Coordinates of N, CA and C in Angstrom, one line a residue:
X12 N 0.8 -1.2 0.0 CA 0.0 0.0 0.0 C 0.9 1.2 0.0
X13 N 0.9 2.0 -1.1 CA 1.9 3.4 -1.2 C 1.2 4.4 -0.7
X14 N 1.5 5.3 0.2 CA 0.6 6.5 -0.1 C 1.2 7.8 -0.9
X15 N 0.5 8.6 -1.2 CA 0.3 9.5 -2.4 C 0.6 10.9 -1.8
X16 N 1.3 11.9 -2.2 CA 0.7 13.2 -1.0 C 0.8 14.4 -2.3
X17 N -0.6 15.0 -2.4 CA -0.7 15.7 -3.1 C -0.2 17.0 -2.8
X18 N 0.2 17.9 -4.0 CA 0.9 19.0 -3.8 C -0.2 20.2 -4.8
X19 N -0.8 21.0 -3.7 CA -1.4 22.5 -4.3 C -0.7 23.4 -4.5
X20 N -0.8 24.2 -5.7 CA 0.2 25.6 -5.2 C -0.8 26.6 -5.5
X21 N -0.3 27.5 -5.2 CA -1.1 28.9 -5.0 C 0.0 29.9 -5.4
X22 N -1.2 31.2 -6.7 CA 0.2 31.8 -6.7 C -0.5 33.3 -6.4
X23 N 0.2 34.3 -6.7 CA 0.1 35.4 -6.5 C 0.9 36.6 -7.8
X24 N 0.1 37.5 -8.8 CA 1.0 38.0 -9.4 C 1.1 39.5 -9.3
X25 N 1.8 40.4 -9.6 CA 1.2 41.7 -9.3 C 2.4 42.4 -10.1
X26 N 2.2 43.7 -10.1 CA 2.8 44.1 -11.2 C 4.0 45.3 -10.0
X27 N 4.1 45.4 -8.9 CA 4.1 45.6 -7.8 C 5.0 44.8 -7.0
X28 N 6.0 45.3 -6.2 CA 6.8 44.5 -5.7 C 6.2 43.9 -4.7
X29 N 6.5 42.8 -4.3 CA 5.4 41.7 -2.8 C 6.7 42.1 -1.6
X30 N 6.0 42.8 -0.3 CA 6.9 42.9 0.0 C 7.3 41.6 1.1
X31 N 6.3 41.0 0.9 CA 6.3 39.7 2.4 C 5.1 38.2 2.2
X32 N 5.6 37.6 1.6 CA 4.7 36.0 1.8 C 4.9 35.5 2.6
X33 N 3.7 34.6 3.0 CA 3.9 33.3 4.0 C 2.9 32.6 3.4
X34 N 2.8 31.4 4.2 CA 2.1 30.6 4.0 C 2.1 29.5 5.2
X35 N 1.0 28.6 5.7 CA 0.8 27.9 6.1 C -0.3 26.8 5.5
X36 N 0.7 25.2 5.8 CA -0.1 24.7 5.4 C -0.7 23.4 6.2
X37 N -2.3 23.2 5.3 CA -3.0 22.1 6.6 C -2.9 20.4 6.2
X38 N -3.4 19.9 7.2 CA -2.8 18.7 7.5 C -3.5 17.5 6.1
X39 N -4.2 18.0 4.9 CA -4.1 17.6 3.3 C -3.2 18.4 2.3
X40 N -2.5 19.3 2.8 CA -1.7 19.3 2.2 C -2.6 20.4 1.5
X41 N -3.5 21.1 1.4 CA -3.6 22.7 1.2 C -3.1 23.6 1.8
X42 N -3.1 24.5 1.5 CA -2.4 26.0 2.3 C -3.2 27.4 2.4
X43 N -2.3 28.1 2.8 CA -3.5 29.8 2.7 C -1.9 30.4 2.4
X44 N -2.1 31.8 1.7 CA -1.1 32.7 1.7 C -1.6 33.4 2.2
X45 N -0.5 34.7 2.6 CA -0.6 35.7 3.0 C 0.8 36.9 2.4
X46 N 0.0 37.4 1.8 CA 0.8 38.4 1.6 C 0.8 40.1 1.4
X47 N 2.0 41.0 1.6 CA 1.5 41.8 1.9 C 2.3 42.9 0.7
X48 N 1.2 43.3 0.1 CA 1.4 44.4 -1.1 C 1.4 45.5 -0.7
X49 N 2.4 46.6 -1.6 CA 2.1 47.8 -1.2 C 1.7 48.8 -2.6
X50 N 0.9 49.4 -2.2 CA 0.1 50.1 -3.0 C 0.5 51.4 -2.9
X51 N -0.1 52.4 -3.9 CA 0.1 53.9 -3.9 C 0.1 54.5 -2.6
X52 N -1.1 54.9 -2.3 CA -1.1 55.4 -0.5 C -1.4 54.9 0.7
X53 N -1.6 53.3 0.2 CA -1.6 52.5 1.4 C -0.9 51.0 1.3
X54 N -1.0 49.6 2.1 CA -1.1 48.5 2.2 C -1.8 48.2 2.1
X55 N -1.7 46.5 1.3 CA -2.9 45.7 1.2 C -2.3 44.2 1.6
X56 N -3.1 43.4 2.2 CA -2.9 42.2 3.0 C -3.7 41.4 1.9
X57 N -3.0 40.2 1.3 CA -3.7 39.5 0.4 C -3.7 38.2 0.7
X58 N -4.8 37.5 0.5 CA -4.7 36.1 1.3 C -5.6 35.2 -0.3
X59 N -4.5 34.1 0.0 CA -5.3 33.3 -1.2 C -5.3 32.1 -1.0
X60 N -6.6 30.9 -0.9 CA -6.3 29.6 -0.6 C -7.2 29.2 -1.6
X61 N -7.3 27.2 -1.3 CA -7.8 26.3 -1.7 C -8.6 25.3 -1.1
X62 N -9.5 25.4 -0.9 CA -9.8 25.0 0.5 C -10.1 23.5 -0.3
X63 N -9.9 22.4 0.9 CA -9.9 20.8 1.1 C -11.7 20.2 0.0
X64 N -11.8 19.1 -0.4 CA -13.0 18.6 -1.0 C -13.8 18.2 0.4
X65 N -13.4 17.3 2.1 CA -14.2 17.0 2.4 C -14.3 18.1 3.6
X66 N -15.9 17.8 3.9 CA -16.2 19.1 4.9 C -15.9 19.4 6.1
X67 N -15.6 18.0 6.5 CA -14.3 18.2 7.4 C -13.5 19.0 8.1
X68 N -12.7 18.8 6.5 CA -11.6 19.6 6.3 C -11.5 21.0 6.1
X69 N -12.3 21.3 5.5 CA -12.9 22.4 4.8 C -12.8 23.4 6.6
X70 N -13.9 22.6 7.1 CA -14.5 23.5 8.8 C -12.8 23.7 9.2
X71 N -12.0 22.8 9.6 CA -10.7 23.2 9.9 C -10.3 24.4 9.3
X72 N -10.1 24.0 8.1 CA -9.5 25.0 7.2 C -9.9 26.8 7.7
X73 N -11.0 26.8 7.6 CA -12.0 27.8 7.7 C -11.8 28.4 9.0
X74 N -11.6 27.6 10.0 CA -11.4 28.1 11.7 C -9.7 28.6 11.6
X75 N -8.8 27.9 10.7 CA -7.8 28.6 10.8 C -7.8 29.7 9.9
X76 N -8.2 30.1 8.9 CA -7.9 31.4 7.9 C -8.7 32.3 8.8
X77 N -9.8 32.1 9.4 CA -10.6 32.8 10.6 C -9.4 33.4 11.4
X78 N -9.1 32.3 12.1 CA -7.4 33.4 13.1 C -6.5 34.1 12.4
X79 N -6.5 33.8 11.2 CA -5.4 34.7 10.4 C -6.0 35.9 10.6
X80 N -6.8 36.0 10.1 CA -7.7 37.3 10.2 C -8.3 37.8 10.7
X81 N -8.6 37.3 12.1 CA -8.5 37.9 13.7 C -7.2 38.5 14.0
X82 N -5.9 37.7 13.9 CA -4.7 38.1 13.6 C -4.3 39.7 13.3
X83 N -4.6 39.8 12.2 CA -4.1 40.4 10.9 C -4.9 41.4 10.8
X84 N -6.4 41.6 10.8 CA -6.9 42.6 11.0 C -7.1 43.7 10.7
X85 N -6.1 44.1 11.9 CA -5.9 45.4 11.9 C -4.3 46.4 11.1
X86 N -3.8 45.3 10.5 CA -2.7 46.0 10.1 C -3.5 46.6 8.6
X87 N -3.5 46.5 7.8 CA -4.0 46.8 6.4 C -5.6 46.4 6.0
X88 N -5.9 46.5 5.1 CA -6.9 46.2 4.4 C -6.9 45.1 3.9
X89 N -7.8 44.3 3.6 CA -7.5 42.5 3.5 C -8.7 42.2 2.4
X90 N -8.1 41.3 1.7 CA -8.7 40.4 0.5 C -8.4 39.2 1.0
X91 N -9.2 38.2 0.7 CA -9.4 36.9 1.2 C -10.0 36.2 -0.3
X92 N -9.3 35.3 -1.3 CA -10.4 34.9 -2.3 C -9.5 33.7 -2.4
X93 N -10.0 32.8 -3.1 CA -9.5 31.2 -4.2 C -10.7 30.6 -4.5
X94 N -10.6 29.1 -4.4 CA -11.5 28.0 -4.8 C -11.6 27.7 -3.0
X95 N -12.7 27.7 -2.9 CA -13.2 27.8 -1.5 C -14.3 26.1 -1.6
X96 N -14.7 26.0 -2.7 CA -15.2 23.9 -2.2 C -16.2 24.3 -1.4
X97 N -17.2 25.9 -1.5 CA -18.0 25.6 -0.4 C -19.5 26.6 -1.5
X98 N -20.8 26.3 -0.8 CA -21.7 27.1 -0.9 C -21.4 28.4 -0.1
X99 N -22.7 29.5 -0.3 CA -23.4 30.5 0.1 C -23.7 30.0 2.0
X100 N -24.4 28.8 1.2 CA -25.5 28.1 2.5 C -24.5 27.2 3.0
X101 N -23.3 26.8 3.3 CA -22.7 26.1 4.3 C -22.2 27.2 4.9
X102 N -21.6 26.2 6.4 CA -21.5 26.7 7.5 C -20.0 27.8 7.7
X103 N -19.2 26.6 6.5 CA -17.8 27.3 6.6 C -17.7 29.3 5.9
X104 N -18.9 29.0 5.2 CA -18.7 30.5 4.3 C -19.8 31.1 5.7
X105 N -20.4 31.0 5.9 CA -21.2 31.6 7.1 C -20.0 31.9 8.5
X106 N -19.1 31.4 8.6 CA -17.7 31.7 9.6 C -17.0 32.7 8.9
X107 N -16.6 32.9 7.7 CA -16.0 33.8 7.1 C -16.7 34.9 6.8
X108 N -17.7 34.9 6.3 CA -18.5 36.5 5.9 C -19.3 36.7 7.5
X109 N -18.8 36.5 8.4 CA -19.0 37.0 9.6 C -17.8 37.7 9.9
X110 N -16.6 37.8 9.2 CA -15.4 38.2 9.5 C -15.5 39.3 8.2
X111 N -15.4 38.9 7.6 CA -15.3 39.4 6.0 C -16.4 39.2 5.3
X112 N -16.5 40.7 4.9 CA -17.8 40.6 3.4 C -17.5 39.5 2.2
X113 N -18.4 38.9 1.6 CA -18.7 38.1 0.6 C -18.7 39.6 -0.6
X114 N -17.8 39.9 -1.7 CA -17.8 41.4 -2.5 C -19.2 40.9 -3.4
X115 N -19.2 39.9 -3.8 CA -20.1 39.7 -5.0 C -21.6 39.9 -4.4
X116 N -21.4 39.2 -3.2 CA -23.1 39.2 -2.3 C -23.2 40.6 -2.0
X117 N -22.3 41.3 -1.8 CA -21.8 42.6 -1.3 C -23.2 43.8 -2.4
X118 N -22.4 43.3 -3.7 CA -22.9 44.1 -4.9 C -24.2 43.9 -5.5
X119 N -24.5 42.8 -4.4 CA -25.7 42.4 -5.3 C -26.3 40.9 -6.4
X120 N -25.2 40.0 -6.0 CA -25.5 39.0 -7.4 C -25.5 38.1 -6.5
X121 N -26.2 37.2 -6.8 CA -27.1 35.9 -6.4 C -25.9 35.1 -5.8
X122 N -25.3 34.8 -7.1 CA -24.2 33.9 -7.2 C -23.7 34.0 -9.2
X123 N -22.5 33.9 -8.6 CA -21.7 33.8 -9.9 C -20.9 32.9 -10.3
X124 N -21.7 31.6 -10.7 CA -21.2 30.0 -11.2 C -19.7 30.2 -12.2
X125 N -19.1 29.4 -11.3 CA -17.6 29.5 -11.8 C -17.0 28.2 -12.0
X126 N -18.0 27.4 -11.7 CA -17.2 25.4 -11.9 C -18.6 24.8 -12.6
X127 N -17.9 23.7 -13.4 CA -17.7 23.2 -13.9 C -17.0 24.1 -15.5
X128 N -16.1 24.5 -15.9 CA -15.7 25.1 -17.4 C -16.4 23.5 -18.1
X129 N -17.2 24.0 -19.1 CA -17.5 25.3 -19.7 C -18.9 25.5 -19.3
X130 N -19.6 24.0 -18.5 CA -20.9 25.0 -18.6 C -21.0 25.5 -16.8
X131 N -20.8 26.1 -16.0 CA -21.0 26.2 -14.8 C -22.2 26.0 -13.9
X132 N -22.5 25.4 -13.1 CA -23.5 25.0 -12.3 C -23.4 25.6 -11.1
X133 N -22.5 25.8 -10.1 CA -22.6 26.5 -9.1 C -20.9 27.1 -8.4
X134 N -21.0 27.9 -7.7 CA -20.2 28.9 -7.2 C -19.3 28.3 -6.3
X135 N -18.1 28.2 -6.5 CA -17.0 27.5 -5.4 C -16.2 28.5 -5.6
X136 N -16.0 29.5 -5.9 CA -14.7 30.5 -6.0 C -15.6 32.3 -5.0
X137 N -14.6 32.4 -4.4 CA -15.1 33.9 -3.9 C -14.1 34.8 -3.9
X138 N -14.5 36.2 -3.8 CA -13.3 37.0 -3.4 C -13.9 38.1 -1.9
X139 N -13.7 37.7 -0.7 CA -13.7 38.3 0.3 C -13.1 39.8 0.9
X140 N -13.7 41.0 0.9 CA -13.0 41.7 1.1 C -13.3 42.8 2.7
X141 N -12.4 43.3 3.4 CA -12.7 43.8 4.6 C -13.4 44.9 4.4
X142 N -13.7 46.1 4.8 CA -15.2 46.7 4.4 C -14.2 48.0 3.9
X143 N -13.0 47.9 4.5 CA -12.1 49.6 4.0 C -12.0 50.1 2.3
X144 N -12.5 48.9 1.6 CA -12.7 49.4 0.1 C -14.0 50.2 -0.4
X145 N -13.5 50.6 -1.0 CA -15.0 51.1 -2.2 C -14.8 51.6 -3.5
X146 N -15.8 51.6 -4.2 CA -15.6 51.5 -5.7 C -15.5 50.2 -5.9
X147 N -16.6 49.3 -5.2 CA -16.2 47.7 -5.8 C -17.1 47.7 -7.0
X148 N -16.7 46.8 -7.9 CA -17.2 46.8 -9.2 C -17.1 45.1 -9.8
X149 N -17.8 44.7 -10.1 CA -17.4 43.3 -10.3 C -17.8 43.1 -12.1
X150 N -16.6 42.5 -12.3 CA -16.6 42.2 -14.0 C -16.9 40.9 -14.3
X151 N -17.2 40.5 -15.7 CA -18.0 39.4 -16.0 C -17.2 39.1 -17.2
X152 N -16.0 38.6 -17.5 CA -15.3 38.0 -18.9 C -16.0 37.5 -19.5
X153 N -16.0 37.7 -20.8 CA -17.2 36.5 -21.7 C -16.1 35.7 -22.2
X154 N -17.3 34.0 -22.0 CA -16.5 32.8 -22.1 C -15.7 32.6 -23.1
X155 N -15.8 33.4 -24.0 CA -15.4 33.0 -25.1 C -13.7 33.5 -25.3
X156 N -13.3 34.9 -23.9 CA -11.8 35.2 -24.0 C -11.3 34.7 -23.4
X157 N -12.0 34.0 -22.3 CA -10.9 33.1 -21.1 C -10.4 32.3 -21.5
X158 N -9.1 31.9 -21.0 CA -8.1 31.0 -20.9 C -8.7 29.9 -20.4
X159 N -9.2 28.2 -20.7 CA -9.0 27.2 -20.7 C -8.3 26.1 -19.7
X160 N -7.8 26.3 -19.1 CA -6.2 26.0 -18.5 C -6.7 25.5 -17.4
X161 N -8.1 25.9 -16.8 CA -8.5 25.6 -15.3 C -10.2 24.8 -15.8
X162 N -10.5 24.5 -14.3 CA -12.1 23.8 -14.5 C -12.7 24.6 -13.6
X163 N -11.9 26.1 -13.7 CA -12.9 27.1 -12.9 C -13.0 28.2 -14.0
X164 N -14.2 28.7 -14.0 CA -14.0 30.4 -14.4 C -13.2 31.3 -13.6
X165 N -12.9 32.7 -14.0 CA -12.0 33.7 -13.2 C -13.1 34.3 -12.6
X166 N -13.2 35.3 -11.6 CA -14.2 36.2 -10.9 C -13.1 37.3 -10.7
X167 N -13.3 37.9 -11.2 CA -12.6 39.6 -11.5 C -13.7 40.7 -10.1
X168 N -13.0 41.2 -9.8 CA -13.6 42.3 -8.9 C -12.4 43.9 -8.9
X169 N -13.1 44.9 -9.5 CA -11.8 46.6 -9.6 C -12.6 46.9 -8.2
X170 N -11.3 47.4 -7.3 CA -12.2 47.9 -6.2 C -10.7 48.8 -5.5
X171 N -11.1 50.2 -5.1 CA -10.4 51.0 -4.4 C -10.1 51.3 -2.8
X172 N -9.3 51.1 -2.2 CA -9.0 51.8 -0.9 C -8.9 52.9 -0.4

């Protein structure tokens, strides 16, 4: 009996020097980043994960990105988004948008189905933001320019500090 150990990565790009990553990772072998950008007149704290398939896992996962950002807080302005493996209506996103706004619920949209490429059925991707932004605006790529590469759509959100 071999066992297997899967490897996620997570990336980050920006046109902008990063001045500080971390990462921590949980006991399947996902992780959360944290990193911290600097912007024109301020800092921005960027957090990006993958959260686990079973729910489990998932509730861990969620109780720790939760301390991060109990943590963290108060230093900068915070984004929290990836493939999150979760509904609106579970428990684990009801722990986080108690900490952090849901932007898209934020603006107004139901949900914005981003899995299965090409036809999507329902919403496993979010982008979470702390309430210090405004000018959120959320964009809608049509399918037909996106890049292929994933079995998620992208979720784009322009939003100012």
């Amino acid at each position: 009996d071999t066992a297997t150990t899967e490897i996620y990565t997570l990336s980050l790009h920006d046109a902008l020097p990063i001045w500080d990553i971390s990462d921590s990772v949980s006991r399947e072998g996902r992780s959360v980043f944290r990193a911290v950008v600097p912007r024109d007149a301020d800092t921005v704290q960027v957090f990006g994960t993958h959260l686990g398939l079973v729910e489990s896992e998932r509730h861990y996962q969620v109780q720790f990105i939760d301390s991060l950002l109990v943590h963290f807080q108060d230093r900068y302005p915070m984004l929290l988004m990836g493939d999150f493996n979760f509904s609106r209506k579970s428990t684990a996103y009801q722990i986080l948008t108690h900490r952090i706004p849901d932007t898209y619920a934020f603006l107004g949209y139901d949900s914005v189905r981003t899995f299965p490429v090409p036809k999507p059925d329902r919403t496993l991707d979010y982008i979470f933001a702390s309430p210090d932004w405004s000018g959120l605006q959320a964009l809608f790529p049509h399918p037909a320019v996106m890049d292929t590469a994933s079995d998620h759509f992208p979720i784009l959100l322009v939003l100012h500090n």
